Coordinates of C-alpha atoms (C1' of nucleotides) in Angstrom, one line a residue:
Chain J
X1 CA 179.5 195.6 53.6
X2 CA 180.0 199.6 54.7
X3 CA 181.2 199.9 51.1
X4 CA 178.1 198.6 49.7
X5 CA 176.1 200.7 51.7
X6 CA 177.8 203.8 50.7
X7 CA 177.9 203.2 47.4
X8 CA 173.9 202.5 47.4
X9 CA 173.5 205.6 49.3
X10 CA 175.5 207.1 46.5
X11 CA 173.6 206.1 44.1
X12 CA 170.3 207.1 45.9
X13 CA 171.2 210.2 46.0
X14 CA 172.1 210.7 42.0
X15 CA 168.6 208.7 41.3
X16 CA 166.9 211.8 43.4
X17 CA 169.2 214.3 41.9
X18 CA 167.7 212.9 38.5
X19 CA 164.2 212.6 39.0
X20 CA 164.5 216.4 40.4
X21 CA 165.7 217.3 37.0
X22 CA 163.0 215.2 35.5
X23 CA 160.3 216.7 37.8
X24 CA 161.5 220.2 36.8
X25 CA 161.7 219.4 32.9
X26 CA 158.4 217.5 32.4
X27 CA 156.3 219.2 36.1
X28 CA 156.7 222.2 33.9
X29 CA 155.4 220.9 30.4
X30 CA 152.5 218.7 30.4
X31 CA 152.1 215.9 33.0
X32 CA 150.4 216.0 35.9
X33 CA 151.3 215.7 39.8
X34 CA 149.5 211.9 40.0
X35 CA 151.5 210.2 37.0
X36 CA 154.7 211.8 38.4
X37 CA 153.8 210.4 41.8
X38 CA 153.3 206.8 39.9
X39 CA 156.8 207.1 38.2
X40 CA 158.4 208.0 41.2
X41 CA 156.2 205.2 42.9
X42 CA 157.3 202.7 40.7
X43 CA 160.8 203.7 40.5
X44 CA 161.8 203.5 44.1
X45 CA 159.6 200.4 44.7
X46 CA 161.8 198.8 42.0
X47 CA 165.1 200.1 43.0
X48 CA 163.9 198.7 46.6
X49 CA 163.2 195.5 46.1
X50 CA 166.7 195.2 44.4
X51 CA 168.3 196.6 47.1
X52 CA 166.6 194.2 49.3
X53 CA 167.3 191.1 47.3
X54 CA 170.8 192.0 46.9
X55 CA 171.5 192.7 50.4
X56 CA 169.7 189.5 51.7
X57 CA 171.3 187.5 48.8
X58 CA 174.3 186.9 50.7
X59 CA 172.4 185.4 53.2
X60 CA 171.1 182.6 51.3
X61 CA 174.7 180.6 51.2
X62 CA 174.3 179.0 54.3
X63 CA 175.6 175.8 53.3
X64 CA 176.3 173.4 55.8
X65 CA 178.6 170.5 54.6
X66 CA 180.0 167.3 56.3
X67 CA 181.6 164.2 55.2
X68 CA 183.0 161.6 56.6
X69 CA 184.4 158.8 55.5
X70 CA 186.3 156.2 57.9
X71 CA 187.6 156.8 61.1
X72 CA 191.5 155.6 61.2
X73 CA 189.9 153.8 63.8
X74 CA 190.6 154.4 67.5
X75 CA 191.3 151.2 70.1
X76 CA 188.9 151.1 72.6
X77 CA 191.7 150.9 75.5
X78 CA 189.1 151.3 78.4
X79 CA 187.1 147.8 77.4
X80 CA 190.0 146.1 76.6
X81 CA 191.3 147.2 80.4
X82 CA 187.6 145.9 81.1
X83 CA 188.3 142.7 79.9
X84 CA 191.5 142.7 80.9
X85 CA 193.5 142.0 78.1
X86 CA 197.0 142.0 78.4
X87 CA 199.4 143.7 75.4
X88 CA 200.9 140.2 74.8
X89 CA 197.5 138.9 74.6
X90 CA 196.4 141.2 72.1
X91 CA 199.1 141.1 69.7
X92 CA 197.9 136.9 69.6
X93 CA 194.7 138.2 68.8
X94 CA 195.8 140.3 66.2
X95 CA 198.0 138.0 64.5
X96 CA 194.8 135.6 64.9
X97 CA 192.5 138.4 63.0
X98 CA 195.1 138.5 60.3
X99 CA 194.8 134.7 59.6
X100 CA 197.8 133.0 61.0
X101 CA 197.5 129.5 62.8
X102 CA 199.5 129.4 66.2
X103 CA 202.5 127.8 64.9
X104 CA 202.9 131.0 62.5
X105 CA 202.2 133.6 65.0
X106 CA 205.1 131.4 67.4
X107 CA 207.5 132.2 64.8
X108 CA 206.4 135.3 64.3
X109 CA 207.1 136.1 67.8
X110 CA 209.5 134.5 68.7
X111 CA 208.1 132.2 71.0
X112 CA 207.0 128.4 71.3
X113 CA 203.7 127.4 69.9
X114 CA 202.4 126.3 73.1
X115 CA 202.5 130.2 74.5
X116 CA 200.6 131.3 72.2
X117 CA 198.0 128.7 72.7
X118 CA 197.9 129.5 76.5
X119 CA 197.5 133.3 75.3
X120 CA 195.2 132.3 72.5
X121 CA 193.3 130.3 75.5
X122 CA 193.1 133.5 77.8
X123 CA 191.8 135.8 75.1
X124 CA 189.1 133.1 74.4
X125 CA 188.2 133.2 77.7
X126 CA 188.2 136.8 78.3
X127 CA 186.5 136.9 75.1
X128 CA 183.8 134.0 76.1
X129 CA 184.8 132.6 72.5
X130 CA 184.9 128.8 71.9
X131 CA 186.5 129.6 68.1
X132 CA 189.0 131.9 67.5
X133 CA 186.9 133.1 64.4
X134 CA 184.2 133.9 67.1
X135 CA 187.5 136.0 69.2
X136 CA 188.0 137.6 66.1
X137 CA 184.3 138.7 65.7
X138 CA 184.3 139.8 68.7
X139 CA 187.4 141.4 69.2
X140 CA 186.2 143.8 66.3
X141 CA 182.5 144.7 67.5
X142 CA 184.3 146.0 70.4
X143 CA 186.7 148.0 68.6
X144 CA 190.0 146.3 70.2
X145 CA 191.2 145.3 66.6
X146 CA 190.8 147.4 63.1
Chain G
X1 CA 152.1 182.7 46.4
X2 CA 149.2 184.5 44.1
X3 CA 147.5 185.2 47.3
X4 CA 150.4 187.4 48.6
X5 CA 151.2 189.3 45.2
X6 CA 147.5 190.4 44.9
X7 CA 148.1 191.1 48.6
X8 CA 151.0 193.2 47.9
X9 CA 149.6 194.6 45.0
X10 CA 146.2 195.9 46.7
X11 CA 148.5 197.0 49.7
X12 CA 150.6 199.5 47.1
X13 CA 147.2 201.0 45.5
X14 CA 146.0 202.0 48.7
X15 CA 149.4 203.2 49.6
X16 CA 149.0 205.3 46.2
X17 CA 146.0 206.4 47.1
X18 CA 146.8 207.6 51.0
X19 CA 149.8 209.4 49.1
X20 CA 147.7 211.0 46.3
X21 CA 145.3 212.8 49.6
X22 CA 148.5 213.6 51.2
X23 CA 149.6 215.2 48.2
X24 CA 146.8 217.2 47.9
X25 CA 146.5 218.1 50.8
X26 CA 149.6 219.7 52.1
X27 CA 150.9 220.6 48.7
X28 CA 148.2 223.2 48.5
X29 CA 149.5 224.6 52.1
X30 CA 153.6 224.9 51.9
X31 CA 155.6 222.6 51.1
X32 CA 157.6 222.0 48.0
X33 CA 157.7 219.6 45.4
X34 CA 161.3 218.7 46.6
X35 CA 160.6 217.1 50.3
X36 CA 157.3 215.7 48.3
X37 CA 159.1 213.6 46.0
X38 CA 161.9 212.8 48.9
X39 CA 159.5 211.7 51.0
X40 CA 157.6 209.5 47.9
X41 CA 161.0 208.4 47.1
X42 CA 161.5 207.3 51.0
X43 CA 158.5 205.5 51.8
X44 CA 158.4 203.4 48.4
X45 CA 161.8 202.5 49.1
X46 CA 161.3 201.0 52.7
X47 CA 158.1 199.3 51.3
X48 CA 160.0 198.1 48.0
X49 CA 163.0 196.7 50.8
X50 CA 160.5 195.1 53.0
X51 CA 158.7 194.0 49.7
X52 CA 161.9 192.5 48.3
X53 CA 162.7 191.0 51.8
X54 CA 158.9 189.2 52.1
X55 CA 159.6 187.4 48.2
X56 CA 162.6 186.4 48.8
X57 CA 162.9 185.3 52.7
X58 CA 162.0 181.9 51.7
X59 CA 164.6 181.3 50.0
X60 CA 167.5 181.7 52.7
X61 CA 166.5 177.8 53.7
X62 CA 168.8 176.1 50.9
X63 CA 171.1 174.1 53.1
X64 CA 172.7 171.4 51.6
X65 CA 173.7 169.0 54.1
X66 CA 175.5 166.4 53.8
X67 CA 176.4 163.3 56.3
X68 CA 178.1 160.2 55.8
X69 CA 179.6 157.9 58.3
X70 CA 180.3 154.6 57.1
X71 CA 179.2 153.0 53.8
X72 CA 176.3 150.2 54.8
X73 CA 178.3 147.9 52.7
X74 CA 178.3 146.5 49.0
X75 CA 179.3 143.5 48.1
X76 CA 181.8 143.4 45.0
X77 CA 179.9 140.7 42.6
X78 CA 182.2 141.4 40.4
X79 CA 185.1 140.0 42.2
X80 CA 183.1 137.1 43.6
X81 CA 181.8 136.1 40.1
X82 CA 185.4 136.5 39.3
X83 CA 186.5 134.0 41.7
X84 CA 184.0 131.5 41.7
X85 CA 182.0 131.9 44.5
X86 CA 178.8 130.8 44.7
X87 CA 175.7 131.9 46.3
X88 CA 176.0 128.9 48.8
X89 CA 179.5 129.5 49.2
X90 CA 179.3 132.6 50.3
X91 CA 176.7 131.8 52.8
X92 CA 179.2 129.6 54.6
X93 CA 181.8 132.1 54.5
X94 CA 179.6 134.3 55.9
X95 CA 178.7 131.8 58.7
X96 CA 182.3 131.3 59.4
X97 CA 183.4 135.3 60.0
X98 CA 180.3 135.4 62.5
X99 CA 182.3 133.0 64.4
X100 CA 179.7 129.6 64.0
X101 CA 181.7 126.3 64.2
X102 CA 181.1 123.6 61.0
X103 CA 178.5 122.0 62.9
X104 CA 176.7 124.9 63.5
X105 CA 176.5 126.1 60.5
X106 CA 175.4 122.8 59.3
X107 CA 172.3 122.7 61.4
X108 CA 171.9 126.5 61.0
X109 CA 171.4 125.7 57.0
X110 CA 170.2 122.2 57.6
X111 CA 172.6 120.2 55.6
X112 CA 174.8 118.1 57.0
X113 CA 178.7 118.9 58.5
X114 CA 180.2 117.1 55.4
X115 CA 178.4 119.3 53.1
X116 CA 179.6 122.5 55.1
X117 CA 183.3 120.8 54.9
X118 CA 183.2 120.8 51.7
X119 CA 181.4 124.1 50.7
X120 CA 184.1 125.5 53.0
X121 CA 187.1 123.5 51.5
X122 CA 186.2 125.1 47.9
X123 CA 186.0 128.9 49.6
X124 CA 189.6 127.9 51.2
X125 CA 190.6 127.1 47.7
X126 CA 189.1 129.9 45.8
X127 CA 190.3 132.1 48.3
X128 CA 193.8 130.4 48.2
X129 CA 193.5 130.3 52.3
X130 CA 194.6 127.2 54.3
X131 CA 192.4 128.3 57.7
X132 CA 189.2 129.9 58.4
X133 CA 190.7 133.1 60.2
X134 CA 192.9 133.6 56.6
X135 CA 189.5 132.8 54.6
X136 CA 187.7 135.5 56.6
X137 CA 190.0 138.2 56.8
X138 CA 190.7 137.8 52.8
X139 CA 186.8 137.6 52.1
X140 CA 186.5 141.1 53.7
X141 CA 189.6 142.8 51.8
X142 CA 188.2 141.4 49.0
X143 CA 185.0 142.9 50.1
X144 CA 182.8 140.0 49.6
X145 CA 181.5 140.2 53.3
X146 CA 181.0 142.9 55.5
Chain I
dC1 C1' 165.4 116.3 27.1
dG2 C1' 170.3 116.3 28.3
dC3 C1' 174.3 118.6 29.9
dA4 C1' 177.0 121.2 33.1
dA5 C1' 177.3 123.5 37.3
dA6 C1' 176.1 123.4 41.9
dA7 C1' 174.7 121.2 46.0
dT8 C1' 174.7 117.4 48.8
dC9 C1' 176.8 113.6 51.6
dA10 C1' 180.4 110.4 52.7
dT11 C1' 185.1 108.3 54.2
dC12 C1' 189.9 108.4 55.5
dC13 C1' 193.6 110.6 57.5
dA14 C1' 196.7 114.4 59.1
dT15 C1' 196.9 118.6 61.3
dT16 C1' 195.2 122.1 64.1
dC17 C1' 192.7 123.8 67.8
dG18 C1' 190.8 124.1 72.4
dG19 C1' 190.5 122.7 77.4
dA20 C1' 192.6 121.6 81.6
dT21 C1' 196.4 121.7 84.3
dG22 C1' 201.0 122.4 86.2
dA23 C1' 205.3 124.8 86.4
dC24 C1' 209.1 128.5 86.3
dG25 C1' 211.1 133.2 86.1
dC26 C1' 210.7 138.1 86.4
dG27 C1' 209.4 142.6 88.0
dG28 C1' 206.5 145.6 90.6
dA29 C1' 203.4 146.6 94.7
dG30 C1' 202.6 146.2 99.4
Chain H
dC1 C1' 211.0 140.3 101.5
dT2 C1' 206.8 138.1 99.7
dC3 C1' 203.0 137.9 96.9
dC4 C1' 200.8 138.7 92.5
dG5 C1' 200.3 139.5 87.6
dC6 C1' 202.3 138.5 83.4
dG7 C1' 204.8 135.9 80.2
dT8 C1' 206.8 131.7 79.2
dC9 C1' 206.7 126.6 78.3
dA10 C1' 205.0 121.9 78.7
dT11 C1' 201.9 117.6 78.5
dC12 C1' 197.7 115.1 77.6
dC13 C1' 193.6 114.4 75.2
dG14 C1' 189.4 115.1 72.8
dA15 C1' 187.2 118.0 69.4
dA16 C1' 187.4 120.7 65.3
dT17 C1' 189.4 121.6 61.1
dG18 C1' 191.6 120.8 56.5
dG19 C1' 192.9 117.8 52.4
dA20 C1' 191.9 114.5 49.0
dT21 C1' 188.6 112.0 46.6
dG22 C1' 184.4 109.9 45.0
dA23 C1' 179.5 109.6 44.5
dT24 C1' 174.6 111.1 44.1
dT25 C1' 171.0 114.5 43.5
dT26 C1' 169.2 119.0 42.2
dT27 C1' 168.9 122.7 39.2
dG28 C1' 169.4 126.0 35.5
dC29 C1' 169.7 126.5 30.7
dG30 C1' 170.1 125.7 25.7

DNA sequence: CGCAAAATCATCCATTCGGATGACGCGGAG
DNA sequence: CTCCGCGTCATCCGAATGGATGATTTTGCG
């Protein structure tokens, strides 16, 4: 910025330097004080509004930009202590969410079918959900599963 | 926009015109045609900046701004034309990842819970699910529901 | 009109799910 | 040490769901 200004300064300076000379040529010749004053007029009211518009041109890039897409989405840990949801209880629901019947999700972890459904039957509960589709539903509005 | 040129415009002439008596009027006293034409030079200038300024102010509000959260959704026909589904079909589907039961959804569309059965029997197959949870959570990877 | 697709309803049967309840072991808090 | 929360497993039973199949009606289209 300081280098533009000097350099317009500059260049002030060598337009005044000319129009002396041109003053002293022409003054001296044949035109008269009132068109010179026009000329000079016209000159510096051009040169102006160029230096204005190209030091408020910068200006005009205020450009304000956001986009977003998809949050990697962010378990709501403080409704599901709310609810009180146990870590065992959610894995069930999350296995439930990803389609698997109970038999599935007992081999899946390792434990009998009937444990899950005692889970399954707690999350329901803590869920007020009759259906496990309706768990499911649920469990995603309040942002305990993706 | 005219308004403020021929604004401008009659502002300069009288401007000219204040100069032209000033001209006349100390020139014929003492000073020189140098601090004349500087002083020309200096106030065209500021009103040429302040001119250039006014005209383009405006134009500093482009903001480009640009905010997007989370798509409101859109279905892929092509895919559901591409497995089958129909517009009744999909209904049930829809029914089912809100959680409703068969005979909900049968008295929610006013046909009977066979009909449902069925409808939803076809999704499973089309789907290639075996239970409800599976049918849902393929339907929204496949982007058919929200 | 006449066909094909879609929608409707039904029956039978097996599996799965959900509800209610009881029990046992383990580890941490009081 | 004792109690409580959590996880585990079980049994009984009724409701819901899924599979297979057949039939009738409605509807869109050439």
């Amino acid at each position: 910025m300081m280098k533009t200004v000097i350099g317009y300064g500059l260049l002030g300076g060598a337009l005044i330097a000319l129009l002396k000379v041109i003053e002293y040529r022409y003054l001296l010749v044949e035109h008269s004080l009132d068109i010179y004053g026009g000329i000079v007029a016209a000159i510096f009211s051009a040169v102006g509004i160029w230096l204005g518009l190209k030091l408020t041109r910068p200006r005009e890039t205020v450009v304000v930009k956001e986009v977003r897409v998809a949050g990697p989405f962010a378990r709501d840990d403080a409704r599901l202590a709310e609810l009180g949801i146990t870590a065992r209880e959610l894995e069930i629901l999350e296995a439930m969410a990803a389609g698997f019947s109970n038999r599935e999700i007992a081999e899946r972890l390792f434990v009998s079918e009937n444990t899950v459904k005692t889970h399954a039957a707690r999350v329901f509960g803590k869920l007020s959900a009759r259906r496990r589709t309706q768990a499911v539903q649920r469990a995603k509005e309040a942002r305990l599963i993706p």
